[in-house]
mmCIF file of C-alpha atoms in Angstrom:
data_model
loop_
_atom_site.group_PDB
_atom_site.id
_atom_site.type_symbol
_atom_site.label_atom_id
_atom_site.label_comp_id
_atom_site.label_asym_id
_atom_site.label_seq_id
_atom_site.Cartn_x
_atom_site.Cartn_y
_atom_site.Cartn_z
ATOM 1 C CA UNK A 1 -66.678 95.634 7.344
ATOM 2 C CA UNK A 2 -64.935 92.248 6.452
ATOM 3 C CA UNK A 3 -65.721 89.653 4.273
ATOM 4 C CA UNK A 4 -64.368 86.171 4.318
ATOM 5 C CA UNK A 5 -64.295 84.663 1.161
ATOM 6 C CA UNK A 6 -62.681 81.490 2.083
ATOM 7 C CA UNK A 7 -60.358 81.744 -1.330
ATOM 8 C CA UNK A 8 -58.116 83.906 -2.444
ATOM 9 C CA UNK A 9 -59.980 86.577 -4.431
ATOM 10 C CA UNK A 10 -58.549 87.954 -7.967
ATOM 11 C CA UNK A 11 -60.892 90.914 -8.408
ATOM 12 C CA UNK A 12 -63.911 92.743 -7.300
ATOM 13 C CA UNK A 13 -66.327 95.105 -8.593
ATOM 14 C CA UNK A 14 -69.256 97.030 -7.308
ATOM 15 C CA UNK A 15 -72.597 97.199 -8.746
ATOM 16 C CA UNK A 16 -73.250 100.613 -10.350
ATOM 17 C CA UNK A 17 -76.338 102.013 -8.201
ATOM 18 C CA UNK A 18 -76.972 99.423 -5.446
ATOM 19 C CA UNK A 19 -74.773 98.136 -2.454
ATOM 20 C CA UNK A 20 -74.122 95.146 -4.125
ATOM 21 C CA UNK A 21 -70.377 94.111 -4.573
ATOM 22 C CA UNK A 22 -68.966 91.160 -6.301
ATOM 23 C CA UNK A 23 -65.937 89.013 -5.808
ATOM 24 C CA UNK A 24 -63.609 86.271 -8.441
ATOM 25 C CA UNK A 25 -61.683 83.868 -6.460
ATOM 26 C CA UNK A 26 -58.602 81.297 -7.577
ATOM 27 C CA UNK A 27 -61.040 78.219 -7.314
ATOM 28 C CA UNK A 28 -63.596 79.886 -10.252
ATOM 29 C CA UNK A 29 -66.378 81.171 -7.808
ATOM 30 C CA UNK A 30 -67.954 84.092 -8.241
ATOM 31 C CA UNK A 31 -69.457 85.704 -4.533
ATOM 32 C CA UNK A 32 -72.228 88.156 -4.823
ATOM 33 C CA UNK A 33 -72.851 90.770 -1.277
ATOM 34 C CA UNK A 34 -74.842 93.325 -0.557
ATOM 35 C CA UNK A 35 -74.019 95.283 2.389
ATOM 36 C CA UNK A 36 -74.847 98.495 4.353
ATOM 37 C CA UNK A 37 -73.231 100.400 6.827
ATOM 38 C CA UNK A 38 -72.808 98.786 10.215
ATOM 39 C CA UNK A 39 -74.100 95.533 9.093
ATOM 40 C CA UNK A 40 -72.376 92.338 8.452
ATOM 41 C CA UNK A 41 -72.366 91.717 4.462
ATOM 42 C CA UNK A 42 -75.141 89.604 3.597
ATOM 43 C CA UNK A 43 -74.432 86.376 0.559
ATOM 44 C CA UNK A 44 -76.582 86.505 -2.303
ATOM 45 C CA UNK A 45 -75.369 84.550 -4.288
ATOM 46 C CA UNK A 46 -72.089 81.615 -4.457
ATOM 47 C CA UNK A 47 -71.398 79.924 -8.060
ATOM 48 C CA UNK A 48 -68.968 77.908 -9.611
ATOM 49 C CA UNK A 49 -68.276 80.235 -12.690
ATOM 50 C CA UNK A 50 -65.390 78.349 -14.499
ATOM 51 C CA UNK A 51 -63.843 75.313 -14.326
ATOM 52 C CA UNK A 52 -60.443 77.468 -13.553
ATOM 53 C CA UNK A 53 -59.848 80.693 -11.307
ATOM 54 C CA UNK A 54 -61.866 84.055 -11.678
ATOM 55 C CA UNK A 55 -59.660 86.160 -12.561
ATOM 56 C CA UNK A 56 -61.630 89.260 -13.422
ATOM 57 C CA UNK A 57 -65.158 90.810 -12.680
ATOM 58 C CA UNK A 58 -67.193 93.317 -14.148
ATOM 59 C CA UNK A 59 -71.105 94.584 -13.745
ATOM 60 C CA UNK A 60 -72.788 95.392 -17.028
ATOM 61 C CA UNK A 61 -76.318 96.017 -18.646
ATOM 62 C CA UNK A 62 -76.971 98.649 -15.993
ATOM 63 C CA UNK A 63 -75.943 95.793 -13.010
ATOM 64 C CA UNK A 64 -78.174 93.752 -14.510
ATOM 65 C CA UNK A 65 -75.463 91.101 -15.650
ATOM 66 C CA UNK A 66 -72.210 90.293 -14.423
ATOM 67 C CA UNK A 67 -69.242 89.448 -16.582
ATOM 68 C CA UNK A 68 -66.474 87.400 -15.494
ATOM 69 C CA UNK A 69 -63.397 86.002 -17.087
ATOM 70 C CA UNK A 70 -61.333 83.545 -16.743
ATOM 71 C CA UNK A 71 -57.864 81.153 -17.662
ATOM 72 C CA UNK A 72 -59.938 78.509 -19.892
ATOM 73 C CA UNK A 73 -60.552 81.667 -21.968
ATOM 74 C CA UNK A 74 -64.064 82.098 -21.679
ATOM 75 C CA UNK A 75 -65.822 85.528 -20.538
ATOM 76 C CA UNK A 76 -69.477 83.938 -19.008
ATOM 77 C CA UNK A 77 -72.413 86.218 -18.441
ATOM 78 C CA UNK A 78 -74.683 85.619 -15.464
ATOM 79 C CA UNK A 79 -77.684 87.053 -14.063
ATOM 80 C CA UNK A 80 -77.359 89.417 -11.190
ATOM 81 C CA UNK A 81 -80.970 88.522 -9.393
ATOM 82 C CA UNK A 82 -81.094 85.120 -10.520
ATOM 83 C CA UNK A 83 -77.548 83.480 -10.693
ATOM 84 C CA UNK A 84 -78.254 81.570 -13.591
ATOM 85 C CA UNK A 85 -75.697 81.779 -16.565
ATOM 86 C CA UNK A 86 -77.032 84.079 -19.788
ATOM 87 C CA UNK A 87 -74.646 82.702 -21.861
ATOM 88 C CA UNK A 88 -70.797 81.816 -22.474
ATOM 89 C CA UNK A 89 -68.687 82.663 -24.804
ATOM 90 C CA UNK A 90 -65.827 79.960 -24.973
ATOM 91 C CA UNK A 91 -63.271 81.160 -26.776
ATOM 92 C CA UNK A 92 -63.036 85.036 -26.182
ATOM 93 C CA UNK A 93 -58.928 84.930 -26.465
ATOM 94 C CA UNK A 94 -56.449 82.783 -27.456
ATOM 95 C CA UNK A 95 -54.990 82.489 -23.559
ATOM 96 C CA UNK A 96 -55.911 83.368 -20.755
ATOM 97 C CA UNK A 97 -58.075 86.491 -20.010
ATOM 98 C CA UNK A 98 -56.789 88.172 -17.302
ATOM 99 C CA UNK A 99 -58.390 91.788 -17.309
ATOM 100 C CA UNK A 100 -61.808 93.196 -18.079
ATOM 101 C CA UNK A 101 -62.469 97.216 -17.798
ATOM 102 C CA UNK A 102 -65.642 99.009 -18.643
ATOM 103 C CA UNK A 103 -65.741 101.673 -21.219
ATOM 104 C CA UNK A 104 -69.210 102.822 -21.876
ATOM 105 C CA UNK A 105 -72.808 100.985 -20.859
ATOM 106 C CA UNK A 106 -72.440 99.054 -24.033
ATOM 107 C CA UNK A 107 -68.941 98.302 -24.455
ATOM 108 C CA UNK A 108 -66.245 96.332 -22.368
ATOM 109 C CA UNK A 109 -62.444 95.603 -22.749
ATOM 110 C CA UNK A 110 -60.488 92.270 -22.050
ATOM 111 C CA UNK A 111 -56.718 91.699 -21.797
ATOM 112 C CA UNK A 112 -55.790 88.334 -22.254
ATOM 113 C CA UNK A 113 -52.086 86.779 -20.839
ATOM 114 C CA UNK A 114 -50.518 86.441 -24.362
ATOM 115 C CA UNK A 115 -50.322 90.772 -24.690
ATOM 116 C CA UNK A 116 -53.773 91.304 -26.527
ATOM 117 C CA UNK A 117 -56.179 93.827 -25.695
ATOM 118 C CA UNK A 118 -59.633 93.189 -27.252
ATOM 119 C CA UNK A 119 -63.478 95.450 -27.248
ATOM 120 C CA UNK A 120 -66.373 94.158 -27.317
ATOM 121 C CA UNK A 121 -69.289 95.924 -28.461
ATOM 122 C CA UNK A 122 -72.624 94.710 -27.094
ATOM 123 C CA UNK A 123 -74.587 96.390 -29.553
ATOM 124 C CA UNK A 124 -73.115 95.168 -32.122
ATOM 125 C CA UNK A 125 -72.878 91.544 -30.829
ATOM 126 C CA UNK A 126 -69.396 91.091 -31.537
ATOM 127 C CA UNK A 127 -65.665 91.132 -30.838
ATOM 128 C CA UNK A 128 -65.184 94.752 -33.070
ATOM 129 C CA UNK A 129 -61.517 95.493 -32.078
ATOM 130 C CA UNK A 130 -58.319 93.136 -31.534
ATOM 131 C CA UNK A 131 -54.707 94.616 -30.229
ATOM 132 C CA UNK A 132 -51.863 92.820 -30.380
ATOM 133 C CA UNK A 133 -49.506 95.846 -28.413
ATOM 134 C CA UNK A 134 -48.096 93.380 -25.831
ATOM 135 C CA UNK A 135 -45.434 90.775 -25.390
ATOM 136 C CA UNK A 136 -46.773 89.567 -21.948
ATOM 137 C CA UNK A 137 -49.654 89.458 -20.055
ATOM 138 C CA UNK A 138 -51.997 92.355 -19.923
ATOM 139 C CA UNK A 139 -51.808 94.019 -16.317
ATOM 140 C CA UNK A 140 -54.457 96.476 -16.527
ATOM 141 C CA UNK A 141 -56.563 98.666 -18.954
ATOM 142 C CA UNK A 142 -57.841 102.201 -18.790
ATOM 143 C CA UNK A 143 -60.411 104.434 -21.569
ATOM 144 C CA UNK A 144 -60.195 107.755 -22.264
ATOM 145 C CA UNK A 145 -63.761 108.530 -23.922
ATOM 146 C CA UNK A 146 -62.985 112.022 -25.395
ATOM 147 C CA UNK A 147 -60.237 110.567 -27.491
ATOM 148 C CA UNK A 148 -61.647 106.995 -27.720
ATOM 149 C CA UNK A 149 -58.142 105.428 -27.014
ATOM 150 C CA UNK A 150 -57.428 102.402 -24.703
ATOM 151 C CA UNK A 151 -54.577 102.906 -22.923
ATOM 152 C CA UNK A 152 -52.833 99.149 -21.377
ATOM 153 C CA UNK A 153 -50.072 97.816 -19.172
ATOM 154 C CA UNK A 154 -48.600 94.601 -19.223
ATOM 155 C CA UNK A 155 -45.815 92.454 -17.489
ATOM 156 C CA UNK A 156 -42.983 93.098 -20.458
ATOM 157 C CA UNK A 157 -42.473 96.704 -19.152
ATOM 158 C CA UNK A 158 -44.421 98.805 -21.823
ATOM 159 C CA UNK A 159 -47.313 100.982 -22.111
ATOM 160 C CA UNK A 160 -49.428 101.056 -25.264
ATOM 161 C CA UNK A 161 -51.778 103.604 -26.600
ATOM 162 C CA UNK A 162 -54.679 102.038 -28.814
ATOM 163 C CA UNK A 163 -57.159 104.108 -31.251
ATOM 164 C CA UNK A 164 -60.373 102.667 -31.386
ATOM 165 C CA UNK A 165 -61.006 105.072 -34.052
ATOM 166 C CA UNK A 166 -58.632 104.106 -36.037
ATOM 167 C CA UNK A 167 -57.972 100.374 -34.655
ATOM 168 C CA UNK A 168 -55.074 100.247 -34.520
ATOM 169 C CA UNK A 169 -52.238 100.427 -31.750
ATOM 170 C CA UNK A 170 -51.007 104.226 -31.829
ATOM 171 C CA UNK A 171 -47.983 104.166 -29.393
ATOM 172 C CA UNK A 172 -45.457 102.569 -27.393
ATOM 173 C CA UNK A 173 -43.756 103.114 -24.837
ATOM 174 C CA UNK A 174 -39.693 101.607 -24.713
ATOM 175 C CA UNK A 175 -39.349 98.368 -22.694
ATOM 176 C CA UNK A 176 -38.947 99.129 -18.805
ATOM 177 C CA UNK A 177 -36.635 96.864 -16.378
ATOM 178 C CA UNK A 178 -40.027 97.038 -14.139
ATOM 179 C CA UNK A 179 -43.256 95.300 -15.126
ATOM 180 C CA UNK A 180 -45.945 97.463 -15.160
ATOM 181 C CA UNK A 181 -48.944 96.191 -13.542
ATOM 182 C CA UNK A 182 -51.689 99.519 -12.941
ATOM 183 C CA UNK A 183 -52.536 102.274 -14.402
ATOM 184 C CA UNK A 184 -54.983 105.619 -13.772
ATOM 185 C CA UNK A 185 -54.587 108.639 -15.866
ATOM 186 C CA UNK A 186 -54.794 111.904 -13.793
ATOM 187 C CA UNK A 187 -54.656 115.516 -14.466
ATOM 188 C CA UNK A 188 -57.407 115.764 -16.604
ATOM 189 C CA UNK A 189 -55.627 113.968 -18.998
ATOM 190 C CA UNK A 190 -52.400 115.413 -18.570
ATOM 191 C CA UNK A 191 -50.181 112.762 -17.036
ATOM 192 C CA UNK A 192 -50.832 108.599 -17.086
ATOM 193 C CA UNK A 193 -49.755 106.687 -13.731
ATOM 194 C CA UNK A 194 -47.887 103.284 -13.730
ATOM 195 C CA UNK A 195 -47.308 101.123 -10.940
ATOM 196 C CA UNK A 196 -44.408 98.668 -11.140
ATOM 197 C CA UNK A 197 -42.946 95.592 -9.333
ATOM 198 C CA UNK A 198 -40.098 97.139 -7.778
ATOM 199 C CA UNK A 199 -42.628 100.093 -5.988
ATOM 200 C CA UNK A 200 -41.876 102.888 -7.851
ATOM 201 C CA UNK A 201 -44.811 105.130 -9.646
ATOM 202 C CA UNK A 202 -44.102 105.848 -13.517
ATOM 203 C CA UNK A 203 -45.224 109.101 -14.998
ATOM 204 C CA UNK A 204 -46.098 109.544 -18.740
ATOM 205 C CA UNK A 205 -46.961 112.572 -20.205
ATOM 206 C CA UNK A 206 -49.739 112.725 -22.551
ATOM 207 C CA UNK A 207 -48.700 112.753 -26.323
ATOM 208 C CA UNK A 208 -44.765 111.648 -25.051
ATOM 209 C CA UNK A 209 -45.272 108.271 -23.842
ATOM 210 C CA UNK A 210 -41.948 106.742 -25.296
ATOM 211 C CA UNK A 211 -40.328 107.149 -21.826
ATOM 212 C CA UNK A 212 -41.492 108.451 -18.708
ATOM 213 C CA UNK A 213 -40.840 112.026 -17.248
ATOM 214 C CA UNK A 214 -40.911 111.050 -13.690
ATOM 215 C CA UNK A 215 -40.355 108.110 -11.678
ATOM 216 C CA UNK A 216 -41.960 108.592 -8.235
ATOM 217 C CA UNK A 217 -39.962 106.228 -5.570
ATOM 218 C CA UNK A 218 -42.101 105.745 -2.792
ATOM 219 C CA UNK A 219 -43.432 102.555 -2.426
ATOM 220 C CA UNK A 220 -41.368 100.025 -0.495
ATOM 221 C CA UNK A 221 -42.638 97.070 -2.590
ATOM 222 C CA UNK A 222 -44.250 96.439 -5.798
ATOM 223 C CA UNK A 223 -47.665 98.565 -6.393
ATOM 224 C CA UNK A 224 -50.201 96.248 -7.665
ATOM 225 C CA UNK A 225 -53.074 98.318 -7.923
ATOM 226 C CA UNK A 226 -53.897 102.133 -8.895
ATOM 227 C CA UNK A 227 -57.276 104.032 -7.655
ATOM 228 C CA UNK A 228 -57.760 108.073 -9.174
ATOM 229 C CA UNK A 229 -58.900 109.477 -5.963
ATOM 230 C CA UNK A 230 -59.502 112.925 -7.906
ATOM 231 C CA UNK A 231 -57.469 114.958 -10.284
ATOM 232 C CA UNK A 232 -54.351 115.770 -7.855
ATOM 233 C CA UNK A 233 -54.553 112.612 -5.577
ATOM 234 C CA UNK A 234 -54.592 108.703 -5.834
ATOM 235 C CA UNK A 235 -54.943 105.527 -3.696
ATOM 236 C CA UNK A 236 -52.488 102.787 -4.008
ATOM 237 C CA UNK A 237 -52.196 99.582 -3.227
ATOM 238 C CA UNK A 238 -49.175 97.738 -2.718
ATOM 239 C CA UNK A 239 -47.718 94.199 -1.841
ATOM 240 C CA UNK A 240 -47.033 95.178 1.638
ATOM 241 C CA UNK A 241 -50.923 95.247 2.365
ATOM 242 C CA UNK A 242 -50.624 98.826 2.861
ATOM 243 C CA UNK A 243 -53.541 101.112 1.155
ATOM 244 C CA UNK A 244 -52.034 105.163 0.632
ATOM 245 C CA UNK A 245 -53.121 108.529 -0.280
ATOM 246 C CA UNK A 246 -50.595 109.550 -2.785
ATOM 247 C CA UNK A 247 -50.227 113.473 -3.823
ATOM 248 C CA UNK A 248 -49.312 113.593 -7.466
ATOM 249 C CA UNK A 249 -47.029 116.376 -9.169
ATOM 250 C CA UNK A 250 -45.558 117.362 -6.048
ATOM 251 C CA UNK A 251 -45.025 113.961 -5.733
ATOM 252 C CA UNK A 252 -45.912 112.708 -1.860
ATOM 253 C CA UNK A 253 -47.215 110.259 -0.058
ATOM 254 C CA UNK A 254 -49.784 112.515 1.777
ATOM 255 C CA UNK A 255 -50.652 109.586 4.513
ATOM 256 C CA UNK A 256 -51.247 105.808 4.812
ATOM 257 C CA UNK A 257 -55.233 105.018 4.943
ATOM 258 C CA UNK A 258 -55.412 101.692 5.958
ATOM 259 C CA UNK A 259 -53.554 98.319 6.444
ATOM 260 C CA UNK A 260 -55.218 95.458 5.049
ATOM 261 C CA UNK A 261 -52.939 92.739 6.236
ATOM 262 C CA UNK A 262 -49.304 91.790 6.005
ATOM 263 C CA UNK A 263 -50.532 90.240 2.277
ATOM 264 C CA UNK A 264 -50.135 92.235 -0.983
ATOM 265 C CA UNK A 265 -53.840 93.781 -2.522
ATOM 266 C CA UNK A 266 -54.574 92.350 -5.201
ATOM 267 C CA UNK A 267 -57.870 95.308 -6.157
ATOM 268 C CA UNK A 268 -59.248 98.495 -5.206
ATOM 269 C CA UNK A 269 -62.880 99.634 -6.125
ATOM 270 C CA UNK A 270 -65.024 102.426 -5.350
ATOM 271 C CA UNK A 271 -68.967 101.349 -4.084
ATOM 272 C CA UNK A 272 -70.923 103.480 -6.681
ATOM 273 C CA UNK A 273 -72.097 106.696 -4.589
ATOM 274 C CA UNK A 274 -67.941 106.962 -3.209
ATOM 275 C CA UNK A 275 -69.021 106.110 0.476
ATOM 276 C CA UNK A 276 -67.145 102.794 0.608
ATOM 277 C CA UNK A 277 -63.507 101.484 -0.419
ATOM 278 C CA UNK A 278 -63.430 98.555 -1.779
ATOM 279 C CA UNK A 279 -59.791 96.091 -0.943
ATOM 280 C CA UNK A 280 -58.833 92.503 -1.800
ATOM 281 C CA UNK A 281 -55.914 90.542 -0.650
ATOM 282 C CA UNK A 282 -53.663 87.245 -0.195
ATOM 283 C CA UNK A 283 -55.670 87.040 3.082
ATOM 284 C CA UNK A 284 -58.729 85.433 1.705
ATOM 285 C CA UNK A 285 -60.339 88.910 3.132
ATOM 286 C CA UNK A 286 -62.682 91.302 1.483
ATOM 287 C CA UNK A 287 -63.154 94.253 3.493
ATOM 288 C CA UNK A 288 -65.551 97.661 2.713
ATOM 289 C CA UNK A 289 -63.308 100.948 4.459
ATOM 290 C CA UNK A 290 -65.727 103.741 5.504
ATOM 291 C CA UNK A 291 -64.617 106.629 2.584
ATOM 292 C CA UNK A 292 -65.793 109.862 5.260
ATOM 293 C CA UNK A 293 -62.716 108.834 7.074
ATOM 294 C CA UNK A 294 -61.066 109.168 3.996
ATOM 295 C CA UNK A 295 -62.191 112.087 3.128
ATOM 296 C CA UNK A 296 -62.309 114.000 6.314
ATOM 297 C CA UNK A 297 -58.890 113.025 6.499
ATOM 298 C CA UNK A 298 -57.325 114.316 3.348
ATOM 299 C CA UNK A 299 -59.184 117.724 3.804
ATOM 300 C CA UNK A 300 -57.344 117.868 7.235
ATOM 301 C CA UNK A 301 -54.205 116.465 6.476
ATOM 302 C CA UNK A 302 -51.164 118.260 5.538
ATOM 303 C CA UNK A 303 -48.717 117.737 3.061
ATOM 304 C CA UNK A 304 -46.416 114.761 4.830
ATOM 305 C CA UNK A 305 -43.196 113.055 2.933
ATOM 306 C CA UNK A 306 -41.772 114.663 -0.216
ATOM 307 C CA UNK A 307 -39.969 111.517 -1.680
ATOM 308 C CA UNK A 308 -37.586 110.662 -4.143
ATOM 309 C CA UNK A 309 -38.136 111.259 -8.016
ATOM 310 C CA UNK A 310 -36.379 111.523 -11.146
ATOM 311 C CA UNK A 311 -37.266 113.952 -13.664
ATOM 312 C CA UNK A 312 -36.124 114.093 -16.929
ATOM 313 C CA UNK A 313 -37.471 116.816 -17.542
ATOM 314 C CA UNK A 314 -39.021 120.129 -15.521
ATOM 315 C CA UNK A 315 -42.781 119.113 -16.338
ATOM 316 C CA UNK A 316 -43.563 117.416 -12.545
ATOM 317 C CA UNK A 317 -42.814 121.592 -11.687
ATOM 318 C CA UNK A 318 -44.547 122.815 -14.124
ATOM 319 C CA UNK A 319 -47.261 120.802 -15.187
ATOM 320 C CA UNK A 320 -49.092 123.393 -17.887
ATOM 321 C CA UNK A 321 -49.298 121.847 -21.285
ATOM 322 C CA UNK A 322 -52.768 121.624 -22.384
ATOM 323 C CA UNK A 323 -54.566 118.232 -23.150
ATOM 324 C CA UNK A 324 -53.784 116.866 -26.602
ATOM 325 C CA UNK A 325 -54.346 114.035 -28.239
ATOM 326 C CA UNK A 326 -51.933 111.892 -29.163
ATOM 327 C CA UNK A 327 -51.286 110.944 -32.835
ATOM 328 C CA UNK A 328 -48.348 109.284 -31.381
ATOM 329 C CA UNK A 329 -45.712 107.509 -33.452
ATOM 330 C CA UNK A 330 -46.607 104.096 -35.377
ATOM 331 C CA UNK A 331 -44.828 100.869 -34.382
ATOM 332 C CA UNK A 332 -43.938 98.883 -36.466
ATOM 333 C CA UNK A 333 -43.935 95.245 -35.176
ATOM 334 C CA UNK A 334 -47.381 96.516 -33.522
ATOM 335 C CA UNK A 335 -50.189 94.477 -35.084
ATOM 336 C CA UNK A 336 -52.632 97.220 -36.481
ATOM 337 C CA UNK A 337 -55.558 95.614 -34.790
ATOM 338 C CA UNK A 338 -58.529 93.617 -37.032
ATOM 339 C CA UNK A 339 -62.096 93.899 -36.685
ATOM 340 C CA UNK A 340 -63.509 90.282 -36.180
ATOM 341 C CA UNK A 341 -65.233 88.484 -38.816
ATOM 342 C CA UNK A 342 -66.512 86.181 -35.843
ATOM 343 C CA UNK A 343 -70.463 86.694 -34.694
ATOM 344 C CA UNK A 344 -70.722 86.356 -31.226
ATOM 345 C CA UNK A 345 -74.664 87.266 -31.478
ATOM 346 C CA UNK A 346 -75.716 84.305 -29.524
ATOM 347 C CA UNK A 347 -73.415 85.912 -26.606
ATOM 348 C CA UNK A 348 -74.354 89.056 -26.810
ATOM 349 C CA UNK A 349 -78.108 88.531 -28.168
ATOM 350 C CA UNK A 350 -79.108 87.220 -24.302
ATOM 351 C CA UNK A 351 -77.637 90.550 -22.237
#
């Protein structure tokens, strides 16, 4: 299934139990769907959001609400069955917000373009953590519940490790030559996943995230977006429109899935019950990839192309160590995060 959005789309998001999917374009529309298998998509709903592009989307309240965030700073909050805005929160960050991730039904994350990483607790009706880990834009974010840590990406080349707990950022990674733009942590735990502009795939151990242990080269051009397709396997997709199956520690790409255009993907998104992938590109396209291909595929499909990597250590052999958290070690020029004194109850009060 394709979808012509007419604008070049920034992000998409499916709604967590119906086919609903939603789209964030350059001009600061937000596009609502529903679909269903061989059907055309169906518009719900087309709004003018902000004043600047869309850069991010997210479904909350149970997809009763949809978040969306933008360059003039603002996160608004609009009604899924009406379209009408709940409310809008102006000033969320200090730049522009270029990232928001779910972490549980009542809390979301937002990455702004000047490096900070902030949470936002619904129940609470306020801004109740602030990292400053970054030196440049925030690329992507990821949570890892058991541990309550936020783990980000950004375009100076590091990854940072963030404690809610303690609220403070934990750990750094040194500067790369590559910016890092996506991120999925695999292995239950075990190993974190970076894509980078140049196309190769960073690996990070858990607990030893000043440098990476592997660097996984193959990827022809920059990776721009990370999907966990289970523990062992991921989807990419990269800025020659190509969308892969990539084995992970042995390092492969196992086979290409799809081509979305000649255009680099901008976002990849699971529908909610896994039967439908989710891709946006330069193309102005939104299209819905039948997942039982997918799947009937990789249970098929044998090993294919061992690439290129290099290890610094022998972990991508062995791949044992037990899940720990990380304590990590402090840095210093890392702002140690601040609860806000700010009440955003108005915001928050009408979700």
């Amino acid at each position: 299934m394709e979808i012509n959005l007419g604008k070049l789309p920034f992000d998409l998001d499916f709604h967590p139990s119906s086919p609903l999917v939603a789209a964030g374009l350059i001009n600061g529309d937000l596009h609502l769907y529903r679909y269903a298998a061989d059907s055309q998509p169906q518009r719900l709903l087309e709004i003018n959001a902000h004043d600047e592009s869309c850069r991010a989307v997210r479904f909350v309240d149970s997809g009763r609400v949809i978040l969306t965030a933008s360059p003039d700073c603002s996160i608004l909050a609009t009604d899924v069955e009406t379209g009408t805005a709940i409310a809008r929160l102006e000033d969320a960050h200090g730049d522009a917000v270029n990232r928001l991730v779910n972490l549980t039904e009542t809390t979301i994350a937002s990455g702004d373009d000047e490096g900070y990483i902030k949470v936002w607790d619904t129940r609470q009706r306020a801004c109740c953590n602030s990292f400053h880990g970054h030196e440049d834009y925030v690329s992507d974010i990821a949570f890892v519940p058991g541990t309550l840590q936020l783990l980000g990406t950004s375009g100076d080349g590091t990854l940072s490790v963030c404690s809610l707990r303690k609220n403070k950022v934990q750990s750094q990674s040194e500067f790369s030559e590559d910016e890092l733009l996506s991120l999925v942590i695999m292995k239950n735990g075990r190993k974190v996943i970076c894509g980078t502009q140049t196309g190769a795939l960073l690996l990070y151990s858990w607990g030893h995230f000043k440098d990476c242990s592997d660097r996984f080269l193959g990827h022809p051009m920059s990776v721009d977006t990370l999907l966990k397709f289970d523990e062992d396997t991921l989807i990419s997709g990269s800025e020659d429109g190509v969308i892969r199956l990539v084995g992970i520690l042995p390092n492969r790409i196992i086979q290409p899935l799809a081509e979305h255009s000649e255009y680099p993907i901008e976002r990849l998104a699971f529908s909610n019950d896994r039967k439908f992938l989710g891709s946006i590109s330069h193309d102005q396209m939104l299209k819905l990839w039948d997942m039982q291909d997918l799947l009937d595929g990789h249970q098929r499909a044998p090993d294919r192309q061992l690439v290129e990597s290099d290890s610094d250590g022998d972990e991508m052999d062995v791949d044992i160590k037990p899940f720990k958290p990380s304590k990590g070690p402090k840095r210093k020029k890392a702002d140690k995060g601040q609860t806000s004194n700010t009440s955003f109850s108005d915001f928050f009060a009408d979700l």
